[in-house]
PDB file of C-alpha atoms in Angstrom:
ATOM      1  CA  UNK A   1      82.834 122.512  64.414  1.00 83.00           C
ATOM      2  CA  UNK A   2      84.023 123.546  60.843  1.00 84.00           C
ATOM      3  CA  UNK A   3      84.980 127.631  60.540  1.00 82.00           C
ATOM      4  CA  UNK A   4      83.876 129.573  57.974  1.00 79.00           C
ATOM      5  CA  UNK A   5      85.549 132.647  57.336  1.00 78.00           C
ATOM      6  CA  UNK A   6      83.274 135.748  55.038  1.00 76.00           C
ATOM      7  CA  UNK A   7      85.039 137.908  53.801  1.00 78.00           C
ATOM      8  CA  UNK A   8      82.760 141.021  52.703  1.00 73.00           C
ATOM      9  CA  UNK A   9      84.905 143.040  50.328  1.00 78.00           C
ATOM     10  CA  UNK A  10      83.335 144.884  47.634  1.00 73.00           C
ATOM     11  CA  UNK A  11      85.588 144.418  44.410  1.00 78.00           C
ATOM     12  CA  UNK A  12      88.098 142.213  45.245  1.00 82.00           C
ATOM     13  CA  UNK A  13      88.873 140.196  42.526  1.00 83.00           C
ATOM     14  CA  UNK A  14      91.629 136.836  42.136  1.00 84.00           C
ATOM     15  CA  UNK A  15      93.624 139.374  39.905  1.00 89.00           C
ATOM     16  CA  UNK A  16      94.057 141.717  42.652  1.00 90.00           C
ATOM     17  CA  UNK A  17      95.727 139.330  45.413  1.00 90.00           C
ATOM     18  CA  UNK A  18      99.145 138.816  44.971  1.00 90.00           C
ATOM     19  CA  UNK A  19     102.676 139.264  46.684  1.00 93.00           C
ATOM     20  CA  UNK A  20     100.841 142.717  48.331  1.00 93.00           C
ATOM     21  CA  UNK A  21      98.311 140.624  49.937  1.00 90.00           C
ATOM     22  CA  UNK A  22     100.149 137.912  51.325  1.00 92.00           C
ATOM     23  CA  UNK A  23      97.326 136.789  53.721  1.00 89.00           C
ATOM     24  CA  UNK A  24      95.016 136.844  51.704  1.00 88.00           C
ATOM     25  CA  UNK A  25      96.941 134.887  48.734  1.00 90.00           C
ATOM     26  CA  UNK A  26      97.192 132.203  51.812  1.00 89.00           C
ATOM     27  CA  UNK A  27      93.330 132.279  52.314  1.00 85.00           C
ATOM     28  CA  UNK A  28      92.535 132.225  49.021  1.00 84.00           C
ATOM     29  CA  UNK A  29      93.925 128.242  48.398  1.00 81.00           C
ATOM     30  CA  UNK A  30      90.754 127.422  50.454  1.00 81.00           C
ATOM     31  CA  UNK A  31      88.385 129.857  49.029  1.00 78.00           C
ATOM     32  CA  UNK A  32      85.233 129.518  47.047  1.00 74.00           C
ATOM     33  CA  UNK A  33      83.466 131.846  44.213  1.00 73.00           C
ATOM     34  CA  UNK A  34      80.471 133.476  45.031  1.00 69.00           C
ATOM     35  CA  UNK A  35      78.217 134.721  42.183  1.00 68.00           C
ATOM     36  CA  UNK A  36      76.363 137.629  42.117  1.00 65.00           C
ATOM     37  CA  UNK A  37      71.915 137.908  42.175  1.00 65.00           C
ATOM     38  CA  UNK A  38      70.562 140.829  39.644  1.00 65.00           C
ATOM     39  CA  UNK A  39      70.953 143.399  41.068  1.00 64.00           C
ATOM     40  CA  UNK A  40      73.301 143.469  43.043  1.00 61.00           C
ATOM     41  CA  UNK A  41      72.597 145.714  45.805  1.00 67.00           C
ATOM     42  CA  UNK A  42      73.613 144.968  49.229  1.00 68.00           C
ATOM     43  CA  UNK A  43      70.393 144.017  50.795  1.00 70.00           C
ATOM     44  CA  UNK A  44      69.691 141.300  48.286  1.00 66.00           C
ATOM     45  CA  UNK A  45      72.982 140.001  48.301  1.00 68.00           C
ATOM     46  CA  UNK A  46      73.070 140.142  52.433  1.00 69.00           C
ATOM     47  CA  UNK A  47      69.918 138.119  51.977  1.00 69.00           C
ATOM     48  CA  UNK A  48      71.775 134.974  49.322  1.00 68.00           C
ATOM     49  CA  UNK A  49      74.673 134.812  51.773  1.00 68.00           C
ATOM     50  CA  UNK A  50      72.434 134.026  54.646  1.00 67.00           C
ATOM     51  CA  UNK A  51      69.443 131.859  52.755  1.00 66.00           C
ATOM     52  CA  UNK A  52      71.282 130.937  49.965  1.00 63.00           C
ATOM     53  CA  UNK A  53      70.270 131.413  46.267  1.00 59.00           C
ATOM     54  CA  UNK A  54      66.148 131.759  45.838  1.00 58.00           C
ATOM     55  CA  UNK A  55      64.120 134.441  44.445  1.00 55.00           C
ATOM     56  CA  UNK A  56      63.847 136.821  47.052  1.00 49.00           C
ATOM     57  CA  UNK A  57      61.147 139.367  47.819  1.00 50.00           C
ATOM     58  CA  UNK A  58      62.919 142.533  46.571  1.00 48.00           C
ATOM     59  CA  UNK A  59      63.666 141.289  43.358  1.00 47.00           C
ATOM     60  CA  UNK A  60      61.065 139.574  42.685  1.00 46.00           C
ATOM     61  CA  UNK A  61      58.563 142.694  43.081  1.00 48.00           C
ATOM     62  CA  UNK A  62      60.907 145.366  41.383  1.00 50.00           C
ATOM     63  CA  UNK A  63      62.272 143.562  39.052  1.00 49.00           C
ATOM     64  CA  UNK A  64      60.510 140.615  37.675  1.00 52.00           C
ATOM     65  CA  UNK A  65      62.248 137.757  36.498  1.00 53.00           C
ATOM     66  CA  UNK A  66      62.071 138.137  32.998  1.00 53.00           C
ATOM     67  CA  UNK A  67      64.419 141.727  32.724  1.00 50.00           C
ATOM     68  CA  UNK A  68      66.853 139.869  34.434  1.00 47.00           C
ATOM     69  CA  UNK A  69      68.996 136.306  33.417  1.00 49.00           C
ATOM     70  CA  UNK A  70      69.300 134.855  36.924  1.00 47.00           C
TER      71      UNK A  70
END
């Protein structure tokens, strides 16, 4: 079986890791970009990382599609 590490951390960017984050610099040969849903609250995001990118509920009835380039 394959391991997947997720790392949740709101903010961290590929500008902040450097020599101060040695660990992470290590992890981060083997990482992968994740891009952000509109908007970007935490239960719709939650949602993408386990289902993967679709419209979801929440979004879809505040905020319909057109206010927002997905």
């Amino acid at each position: 079986m394959q391991r997947t590490v997720v790392l949740n951390l709101v903010g961290l960017t590929r500008a902040l890791i450097g020599d101060s984050t040695p660990r992470l610099r290590e992890l981060s040969a083997a990482s992968a970009d994740i891009t952000s849903i509109t908007p970007a609250v935490t239960c719709s995001m939650q949602s993408t990382y386990l289902t993967g990118k679709r419209s979801h509920c929440f979004r879809s009835f505040l905020f319909p599609p057109r206010q927002f380039a997905v």
